[in-house]
PDB file of C-alpha atoms in Angstrom:
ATOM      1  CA  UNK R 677     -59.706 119.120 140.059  1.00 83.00           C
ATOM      2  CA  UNK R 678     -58.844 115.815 138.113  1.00 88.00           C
ATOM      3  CA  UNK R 679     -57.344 114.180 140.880  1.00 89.00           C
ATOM      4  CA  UNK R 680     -58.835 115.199 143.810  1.00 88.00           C
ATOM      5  CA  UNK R 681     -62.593 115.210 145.688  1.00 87.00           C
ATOM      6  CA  UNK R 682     -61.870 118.408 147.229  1.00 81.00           C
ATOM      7  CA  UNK R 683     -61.061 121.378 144.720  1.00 75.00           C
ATOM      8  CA  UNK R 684     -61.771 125.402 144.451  1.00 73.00           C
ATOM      9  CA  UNK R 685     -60.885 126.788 141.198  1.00 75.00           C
ATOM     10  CA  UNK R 686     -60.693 130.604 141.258  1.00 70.00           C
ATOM     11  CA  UNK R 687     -61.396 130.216 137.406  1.00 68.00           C
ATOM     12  CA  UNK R 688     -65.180 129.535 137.734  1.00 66.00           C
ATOM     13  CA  UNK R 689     -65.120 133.296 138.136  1.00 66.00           C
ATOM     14  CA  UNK R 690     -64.015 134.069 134.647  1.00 66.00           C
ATOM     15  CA  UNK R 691     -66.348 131.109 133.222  1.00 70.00           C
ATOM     16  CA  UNK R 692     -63.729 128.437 132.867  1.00 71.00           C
ATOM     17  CA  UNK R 693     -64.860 125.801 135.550  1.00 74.00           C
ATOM     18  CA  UNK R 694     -63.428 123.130 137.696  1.00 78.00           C
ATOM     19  CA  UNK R 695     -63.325 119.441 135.974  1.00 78.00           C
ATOM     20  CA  UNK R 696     -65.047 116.263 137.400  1.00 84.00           C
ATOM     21  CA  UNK R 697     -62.375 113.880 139.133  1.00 90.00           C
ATOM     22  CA  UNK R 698     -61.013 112.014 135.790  1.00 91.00           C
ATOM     23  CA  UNK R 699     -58.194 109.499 136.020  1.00 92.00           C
ATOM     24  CA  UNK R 700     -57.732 109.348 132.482  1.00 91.00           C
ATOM     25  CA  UNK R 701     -57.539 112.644 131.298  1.00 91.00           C
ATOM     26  CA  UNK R 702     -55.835 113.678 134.981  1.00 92.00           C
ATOM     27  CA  UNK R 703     -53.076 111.493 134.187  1.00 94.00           C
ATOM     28  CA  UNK R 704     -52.409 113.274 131.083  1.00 93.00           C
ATOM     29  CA  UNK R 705     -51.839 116.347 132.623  1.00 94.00           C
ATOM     30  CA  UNK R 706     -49.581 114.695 135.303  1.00 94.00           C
ATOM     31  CA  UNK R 707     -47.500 113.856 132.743  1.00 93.00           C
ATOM     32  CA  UNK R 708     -48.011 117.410 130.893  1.00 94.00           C
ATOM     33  CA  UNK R 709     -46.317 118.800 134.578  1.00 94.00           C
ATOM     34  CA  UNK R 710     -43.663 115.995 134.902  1.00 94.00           C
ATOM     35  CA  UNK R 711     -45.381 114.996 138.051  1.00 94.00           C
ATOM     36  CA  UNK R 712     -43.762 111.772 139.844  1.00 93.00           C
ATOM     37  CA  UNK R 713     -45.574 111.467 142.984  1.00 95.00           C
ATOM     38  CA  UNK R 714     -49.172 112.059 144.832  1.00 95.00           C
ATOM     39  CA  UNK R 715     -50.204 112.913 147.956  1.00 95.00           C
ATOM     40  CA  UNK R 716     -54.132 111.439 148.799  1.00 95.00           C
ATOM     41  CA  UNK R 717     -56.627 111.610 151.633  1.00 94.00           C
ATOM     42  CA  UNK R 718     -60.219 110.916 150.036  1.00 93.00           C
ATOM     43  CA  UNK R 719     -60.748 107.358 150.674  1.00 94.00           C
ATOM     44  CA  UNK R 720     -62.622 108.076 147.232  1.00 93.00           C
ATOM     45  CA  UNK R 721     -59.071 108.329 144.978  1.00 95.00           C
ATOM     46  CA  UNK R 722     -57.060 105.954 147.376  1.00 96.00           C
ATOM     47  CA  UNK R 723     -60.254 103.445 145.967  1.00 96.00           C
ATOM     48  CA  UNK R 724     -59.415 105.014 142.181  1.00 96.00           C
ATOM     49  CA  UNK R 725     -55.795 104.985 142.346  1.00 96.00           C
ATOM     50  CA  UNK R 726     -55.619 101.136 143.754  1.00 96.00           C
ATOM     51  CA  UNK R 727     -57.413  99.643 140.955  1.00 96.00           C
ATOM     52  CA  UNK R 728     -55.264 101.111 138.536  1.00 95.00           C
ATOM     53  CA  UNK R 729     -51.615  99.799 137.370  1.00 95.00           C
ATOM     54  CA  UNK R 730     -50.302 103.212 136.606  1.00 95.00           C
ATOM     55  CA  UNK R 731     -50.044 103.993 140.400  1.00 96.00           C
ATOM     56  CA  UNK R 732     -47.620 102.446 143.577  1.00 97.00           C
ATOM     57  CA  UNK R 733     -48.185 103.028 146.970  1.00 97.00           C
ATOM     58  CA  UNK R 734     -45.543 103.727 148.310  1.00 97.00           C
ATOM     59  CA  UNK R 735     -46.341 105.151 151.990  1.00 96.00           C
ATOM     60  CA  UNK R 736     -49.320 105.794 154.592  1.00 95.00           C
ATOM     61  CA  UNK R 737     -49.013 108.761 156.890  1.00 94.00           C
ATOM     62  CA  UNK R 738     -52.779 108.727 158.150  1.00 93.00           C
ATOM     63  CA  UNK R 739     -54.540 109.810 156.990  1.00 94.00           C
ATOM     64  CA  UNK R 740     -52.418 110.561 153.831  1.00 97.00           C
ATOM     65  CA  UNK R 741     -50.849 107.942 151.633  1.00 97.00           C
ATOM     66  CA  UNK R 742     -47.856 108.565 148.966  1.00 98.00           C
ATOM     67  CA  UNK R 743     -48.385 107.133 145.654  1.00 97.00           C
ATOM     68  CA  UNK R 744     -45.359 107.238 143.109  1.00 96.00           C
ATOM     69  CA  UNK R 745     -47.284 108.263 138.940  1.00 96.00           C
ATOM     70  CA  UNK R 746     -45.025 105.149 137.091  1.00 95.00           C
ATOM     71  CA  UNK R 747     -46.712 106.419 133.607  1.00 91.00           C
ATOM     72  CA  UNK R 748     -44.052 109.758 133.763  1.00 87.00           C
ATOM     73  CA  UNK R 749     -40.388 109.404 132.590  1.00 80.00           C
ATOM     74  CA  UNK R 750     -40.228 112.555 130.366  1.00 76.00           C
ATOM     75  CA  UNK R 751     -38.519 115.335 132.286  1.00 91.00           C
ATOM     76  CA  UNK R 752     -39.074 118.966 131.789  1.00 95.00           C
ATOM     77  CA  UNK R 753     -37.690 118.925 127.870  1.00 96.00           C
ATOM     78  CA  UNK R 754     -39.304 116.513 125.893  1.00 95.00           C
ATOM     79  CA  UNK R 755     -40.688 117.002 121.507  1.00 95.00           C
ATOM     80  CA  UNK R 756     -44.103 116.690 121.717  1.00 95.00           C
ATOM     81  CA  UNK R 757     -45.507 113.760 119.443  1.00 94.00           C
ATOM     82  CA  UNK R 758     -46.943 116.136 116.680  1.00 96.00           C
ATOM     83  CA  UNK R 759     -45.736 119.296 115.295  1.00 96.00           C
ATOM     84  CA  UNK R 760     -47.095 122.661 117.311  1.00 97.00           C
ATOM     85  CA  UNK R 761     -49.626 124.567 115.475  1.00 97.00           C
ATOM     86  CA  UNK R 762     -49.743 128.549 115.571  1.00 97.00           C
ATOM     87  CA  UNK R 763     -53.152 129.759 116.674  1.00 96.00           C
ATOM     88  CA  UNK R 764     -54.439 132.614 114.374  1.00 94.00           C
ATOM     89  CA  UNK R 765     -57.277 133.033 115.699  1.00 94.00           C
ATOM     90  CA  UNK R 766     -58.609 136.084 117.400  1.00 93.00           C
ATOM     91  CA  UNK R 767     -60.020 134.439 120.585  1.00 94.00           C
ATOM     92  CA  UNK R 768     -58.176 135.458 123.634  1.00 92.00           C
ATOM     93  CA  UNK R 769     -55.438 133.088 124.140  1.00 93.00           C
ATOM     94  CA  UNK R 770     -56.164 131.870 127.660  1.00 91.00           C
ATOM     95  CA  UNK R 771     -59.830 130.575 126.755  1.00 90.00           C
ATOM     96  CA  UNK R 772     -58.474 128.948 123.478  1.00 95.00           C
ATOM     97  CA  UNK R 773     -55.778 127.015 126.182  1.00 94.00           C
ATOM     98  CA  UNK R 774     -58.030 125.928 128.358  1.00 90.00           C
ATOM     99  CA  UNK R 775     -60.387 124.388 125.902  1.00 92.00           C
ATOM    100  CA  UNK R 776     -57.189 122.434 124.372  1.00 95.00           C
ATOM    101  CA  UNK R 777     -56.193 121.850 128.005  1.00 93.00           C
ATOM    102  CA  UNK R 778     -59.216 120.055 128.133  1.00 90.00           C
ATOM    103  CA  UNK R 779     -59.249 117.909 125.081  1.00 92.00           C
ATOM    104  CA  UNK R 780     -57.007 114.481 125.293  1.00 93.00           C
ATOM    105  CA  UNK R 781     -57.187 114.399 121.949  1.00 94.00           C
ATOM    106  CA  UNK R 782     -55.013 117.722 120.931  1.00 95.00           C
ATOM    107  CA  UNK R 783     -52.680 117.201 124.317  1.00 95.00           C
ATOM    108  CA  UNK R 784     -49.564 116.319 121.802  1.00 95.00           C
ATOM    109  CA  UNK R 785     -50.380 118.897 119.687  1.00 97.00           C
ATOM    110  CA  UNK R 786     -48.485 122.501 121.475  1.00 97.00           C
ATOM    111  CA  UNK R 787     -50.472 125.399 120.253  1.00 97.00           C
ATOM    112  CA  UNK R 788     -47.982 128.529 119.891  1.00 98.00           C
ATOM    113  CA  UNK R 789     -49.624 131.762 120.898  1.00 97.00           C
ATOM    114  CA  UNK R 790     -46.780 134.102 119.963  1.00 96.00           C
ATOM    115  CA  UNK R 791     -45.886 133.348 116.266  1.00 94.00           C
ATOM    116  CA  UNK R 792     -45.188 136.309 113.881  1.00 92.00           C
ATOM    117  CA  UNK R 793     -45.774 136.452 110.466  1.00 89.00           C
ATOM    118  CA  UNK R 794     -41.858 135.907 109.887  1.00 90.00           C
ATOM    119  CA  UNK R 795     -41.980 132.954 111.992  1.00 91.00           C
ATOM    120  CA  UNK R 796     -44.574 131.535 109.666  1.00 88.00           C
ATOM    121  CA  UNK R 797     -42.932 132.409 106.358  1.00 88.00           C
ATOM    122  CA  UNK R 798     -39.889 130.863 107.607  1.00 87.00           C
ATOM    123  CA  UNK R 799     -40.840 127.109 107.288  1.00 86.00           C
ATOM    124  CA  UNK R 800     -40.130 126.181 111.120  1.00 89.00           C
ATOM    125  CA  UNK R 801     -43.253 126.307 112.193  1.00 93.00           C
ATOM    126  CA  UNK R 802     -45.589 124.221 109.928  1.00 89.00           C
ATOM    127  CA  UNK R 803     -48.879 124.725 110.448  1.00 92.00           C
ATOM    128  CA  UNK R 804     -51.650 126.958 111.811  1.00 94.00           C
ATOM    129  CA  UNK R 805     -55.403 127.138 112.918  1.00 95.00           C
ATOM    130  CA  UNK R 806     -57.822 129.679 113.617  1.00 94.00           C
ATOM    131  CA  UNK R 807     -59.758 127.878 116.018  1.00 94.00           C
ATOM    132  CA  UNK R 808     -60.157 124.159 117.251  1.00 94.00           C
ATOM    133  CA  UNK R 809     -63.128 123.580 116.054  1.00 90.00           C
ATOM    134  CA  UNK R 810     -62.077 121.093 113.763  1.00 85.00           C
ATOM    135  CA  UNK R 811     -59.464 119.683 115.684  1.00 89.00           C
ATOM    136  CA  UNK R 812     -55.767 120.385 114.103  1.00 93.00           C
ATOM    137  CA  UNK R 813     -53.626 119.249 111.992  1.00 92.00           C
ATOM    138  CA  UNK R 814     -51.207 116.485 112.979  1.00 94.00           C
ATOM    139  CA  UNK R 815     -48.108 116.157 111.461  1.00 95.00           C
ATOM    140  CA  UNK R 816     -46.055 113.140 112.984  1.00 95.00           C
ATOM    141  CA  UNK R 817     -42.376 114.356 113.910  1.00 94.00           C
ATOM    142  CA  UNK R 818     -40.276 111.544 113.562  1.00 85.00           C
ATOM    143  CA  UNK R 819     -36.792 110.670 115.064  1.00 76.00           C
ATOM    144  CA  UNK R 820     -35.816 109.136 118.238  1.00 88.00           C
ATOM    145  CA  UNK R 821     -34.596 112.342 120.231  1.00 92.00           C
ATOM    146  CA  UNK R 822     -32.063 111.716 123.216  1.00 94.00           C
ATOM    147  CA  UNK R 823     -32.073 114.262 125.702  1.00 96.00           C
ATOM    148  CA  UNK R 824     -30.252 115.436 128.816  1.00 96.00           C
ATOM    149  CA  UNK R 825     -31.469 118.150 130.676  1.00 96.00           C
ATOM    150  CA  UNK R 826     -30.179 120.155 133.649  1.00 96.00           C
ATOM    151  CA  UNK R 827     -32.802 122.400 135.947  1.00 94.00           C
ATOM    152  CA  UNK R 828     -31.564 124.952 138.225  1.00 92.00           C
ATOM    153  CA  UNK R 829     -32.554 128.296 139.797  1.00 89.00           C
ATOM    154  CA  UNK R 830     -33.684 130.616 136.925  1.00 93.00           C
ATOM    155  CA  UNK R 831     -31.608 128.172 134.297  1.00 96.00           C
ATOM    156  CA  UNK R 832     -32.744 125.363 132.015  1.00 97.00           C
ATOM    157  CA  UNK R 833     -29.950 123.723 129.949  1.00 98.00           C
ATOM    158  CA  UNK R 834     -30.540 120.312 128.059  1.00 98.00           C
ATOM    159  CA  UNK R 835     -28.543 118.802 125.219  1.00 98.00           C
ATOM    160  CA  UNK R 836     -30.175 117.201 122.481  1.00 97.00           C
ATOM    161  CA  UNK R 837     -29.771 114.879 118.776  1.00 96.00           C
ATOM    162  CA  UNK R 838     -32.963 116.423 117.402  1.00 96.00           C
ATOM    163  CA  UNK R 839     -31.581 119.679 116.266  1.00 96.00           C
ATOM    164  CA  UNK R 840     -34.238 121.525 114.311  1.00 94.00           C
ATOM    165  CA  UNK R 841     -37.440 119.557 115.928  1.00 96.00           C
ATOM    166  CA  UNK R 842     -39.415 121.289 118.413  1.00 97.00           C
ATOM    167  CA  UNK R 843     -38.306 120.977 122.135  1.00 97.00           C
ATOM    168  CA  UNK R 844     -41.348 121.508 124.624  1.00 97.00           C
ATOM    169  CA  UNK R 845     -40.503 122.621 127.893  1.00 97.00           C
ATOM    170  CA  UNK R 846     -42.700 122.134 131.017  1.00 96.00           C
ATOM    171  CA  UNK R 847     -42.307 125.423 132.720  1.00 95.00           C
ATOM    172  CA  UNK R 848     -44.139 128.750 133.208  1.00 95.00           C
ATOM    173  CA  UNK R 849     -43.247 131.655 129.952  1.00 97.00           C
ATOM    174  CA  UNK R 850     -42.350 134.867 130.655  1.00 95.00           C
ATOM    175  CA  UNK R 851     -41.192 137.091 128.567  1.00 94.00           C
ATOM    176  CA  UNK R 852     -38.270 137.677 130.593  1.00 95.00           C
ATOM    177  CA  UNK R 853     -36.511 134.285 129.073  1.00 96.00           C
ATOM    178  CA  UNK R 854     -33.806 134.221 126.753  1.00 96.00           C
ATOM    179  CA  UNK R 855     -32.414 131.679 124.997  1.00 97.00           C
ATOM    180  CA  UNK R 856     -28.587 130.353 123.829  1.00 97.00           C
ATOM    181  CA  UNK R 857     -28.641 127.791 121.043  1.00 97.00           C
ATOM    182  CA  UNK R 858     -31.854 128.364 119.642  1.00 96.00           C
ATOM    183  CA  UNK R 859     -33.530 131.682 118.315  1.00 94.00           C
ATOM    184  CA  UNK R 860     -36.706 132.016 120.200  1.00 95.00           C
ATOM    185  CA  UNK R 861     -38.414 131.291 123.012  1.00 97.00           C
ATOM    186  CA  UNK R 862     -42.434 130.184 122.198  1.00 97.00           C
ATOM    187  CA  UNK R 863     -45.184 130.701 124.350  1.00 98.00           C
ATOM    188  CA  UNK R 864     -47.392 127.202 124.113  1.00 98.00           C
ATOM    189  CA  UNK R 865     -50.476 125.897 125.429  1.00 97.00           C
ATOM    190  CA  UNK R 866     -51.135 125.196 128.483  1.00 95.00           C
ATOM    191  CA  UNK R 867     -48.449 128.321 129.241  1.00 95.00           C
ATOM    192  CA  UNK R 868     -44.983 126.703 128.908  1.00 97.00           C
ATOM    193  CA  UNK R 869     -42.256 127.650 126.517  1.00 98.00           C
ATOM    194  CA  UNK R 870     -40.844 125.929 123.115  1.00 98.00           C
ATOM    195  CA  UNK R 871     -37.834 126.292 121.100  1.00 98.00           C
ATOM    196  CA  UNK R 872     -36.551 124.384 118.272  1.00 97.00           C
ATOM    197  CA  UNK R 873     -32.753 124.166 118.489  1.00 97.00           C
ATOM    198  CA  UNK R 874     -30.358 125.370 116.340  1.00 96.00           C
ATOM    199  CA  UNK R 875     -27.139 123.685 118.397  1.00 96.00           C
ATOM    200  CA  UNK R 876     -27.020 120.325 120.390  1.00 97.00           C
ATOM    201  CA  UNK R 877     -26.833 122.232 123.758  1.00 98.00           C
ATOM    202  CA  UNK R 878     -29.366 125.007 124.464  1.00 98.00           C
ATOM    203  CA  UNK R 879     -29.600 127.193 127.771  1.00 98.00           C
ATOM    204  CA  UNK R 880     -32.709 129.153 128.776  1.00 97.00           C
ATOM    205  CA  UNK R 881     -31.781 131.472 131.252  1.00 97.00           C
ATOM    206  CA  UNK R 882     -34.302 133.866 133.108  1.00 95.00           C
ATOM    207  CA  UNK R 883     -32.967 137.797 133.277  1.00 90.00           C
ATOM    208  CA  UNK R 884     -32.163 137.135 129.728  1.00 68.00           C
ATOM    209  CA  UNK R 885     -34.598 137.909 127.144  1.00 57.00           C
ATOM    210  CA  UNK R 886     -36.109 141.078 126.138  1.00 55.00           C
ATOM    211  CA  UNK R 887     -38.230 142.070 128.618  1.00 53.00           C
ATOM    212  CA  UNK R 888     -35.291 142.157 131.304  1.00 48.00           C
ATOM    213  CA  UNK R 889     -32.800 143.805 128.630  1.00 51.00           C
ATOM    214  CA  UNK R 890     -35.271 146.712 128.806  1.00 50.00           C
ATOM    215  CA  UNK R 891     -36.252 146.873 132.381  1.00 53.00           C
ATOM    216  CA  UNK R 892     -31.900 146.557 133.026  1.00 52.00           C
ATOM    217  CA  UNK R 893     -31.468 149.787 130.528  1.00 52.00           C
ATOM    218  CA  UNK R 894     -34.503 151.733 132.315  1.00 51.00           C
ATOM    219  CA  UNK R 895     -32.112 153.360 135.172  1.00 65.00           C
ATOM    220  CA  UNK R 896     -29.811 154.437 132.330  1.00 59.00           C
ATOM    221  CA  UNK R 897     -32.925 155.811 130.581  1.00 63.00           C
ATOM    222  CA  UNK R 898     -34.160 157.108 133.224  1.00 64.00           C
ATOM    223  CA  UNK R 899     -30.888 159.403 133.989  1.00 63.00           C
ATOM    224  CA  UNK R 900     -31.249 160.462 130.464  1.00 66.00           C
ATOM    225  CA  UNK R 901     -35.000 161.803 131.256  1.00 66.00           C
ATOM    226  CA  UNK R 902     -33.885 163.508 134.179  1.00 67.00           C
ATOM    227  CA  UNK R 903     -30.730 165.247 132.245  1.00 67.00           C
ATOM    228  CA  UNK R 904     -32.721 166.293 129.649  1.00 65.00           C
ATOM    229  CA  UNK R 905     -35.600 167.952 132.004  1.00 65.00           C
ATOM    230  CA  UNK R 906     -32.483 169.682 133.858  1.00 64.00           C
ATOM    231  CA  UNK R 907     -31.134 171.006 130.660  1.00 55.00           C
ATOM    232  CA  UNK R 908     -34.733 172.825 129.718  1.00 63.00           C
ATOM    233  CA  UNK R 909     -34.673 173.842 132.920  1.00 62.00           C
ATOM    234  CA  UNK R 910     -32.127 174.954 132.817  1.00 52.00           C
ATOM    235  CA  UNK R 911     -32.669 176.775 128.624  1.00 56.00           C
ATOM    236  CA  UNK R 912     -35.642 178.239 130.817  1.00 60.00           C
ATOM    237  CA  UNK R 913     -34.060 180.032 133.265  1.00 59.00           C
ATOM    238  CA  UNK R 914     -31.440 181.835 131.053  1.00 57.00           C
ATOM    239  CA  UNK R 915     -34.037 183.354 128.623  1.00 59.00           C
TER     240      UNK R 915
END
């Protein structure tokens, strides 16, 4: 609703509504969804996007024009500029990300949603806020992290020199991801997924993580069930 004239948000429903077309904070989240390229018809952005230098035309199709987003070189895996910060809060989660969706100001600043006590006590995670109020507490994460990442279907592998730091990466969570290389897979605002690696090379791979381990063991389970209802049937029938 940031970049374009014509929008329908099915959120208005649930009381989170559609933005006003905003350049500045749109380009933001075009870099939040490693977006490279733009498709336009309002003569209303093709007027917004040629006055500013962060945008090249590169095609017209009328009455469509390509524009190539130059401001975007970060790929899928990137550590965010400032530590994340566990929300403790009691608000449900998806209002909380949508008002830090909203805010340029806490956009480096990944808020975990799924942080247990443990991983607090542990020291990796360094912070934590019950509500955003006050804005949150930025802790600089220094280092000048190299990283080479590999996408394919249902597989995200990258290699990295941060080891330790937190690596953000720009695609849906699901429970259903596991992780090599690292111990955890975080569920972070706006609803992507962070680890902090414990090896150079990490793999995410979907089918993986615990959600899937269960729903792969339910036929076995479910052959159990059925045994066990046969057998006091079975205990039944001979008293």
């Amino acid at each position: 609703s940031e970049i374009s004239t014509n929008k329908s948000c099915q959120t208005d429903v649930i009381g989170l509504n559609c933005g006003e077309v905003d350049y500045d904070l749109g380009t933001e989240h075009l870099k939040m969804f490693n977006v490279s390229h733009l498709i336009v018809r309002s003569d209303k952005i093709k007027g917004i996007l040629q006055r500013r230098s962060d945008f090249k035309k590169l095609a017209d199709f009328e009455p469509f024009e390509v524009w190539q987003f130059l401001s975007n070189n970060a790929g899928y895996v990137s550590v965010p500029k400032f530590q994340p910060v566990a929300y403790a809060g009691k608000e449900d989660w998806k209002k909380v990300s949508f008002n830090w969706f909203n805010k340029k100001e806490l956009l480096d600043t990944p808020l975990i949603f799924n942080a247990s006590r443990k991983d607090l006590k542990s020291g990796v995670i360094t912070t934590s806020a019950v509500s955003l109020d006050e804005g949150l507490n930025k802790i600089e994460i220094n280092g000048n992290c190299q990283i080479k990442e590999k996408i394919s279907h249902n597989r995200i592998q990258f290699k990295t020199n941060c080891i330790g730091s937190p690596h953000l990466i720009k695609v849906s969570y699901f429970p259903a991801w596991g992780v090599k290389g690292a111990s955890k897979v975080f569920f972070v605002s706006p609803s992507f997924m962070l680890v902090y690696p414990e090896k150079e090379e990490v793999t995410l791979k979907f089918g993986s993580g615990g959600i899937a381990k269960l729903l792969n063991k339910l036929p076995f389970i479910s052959l159990l069930a059925l045994l066990g209802l046969a057998f006091q049937k079975y205990k039944k029938t001979r008293l």
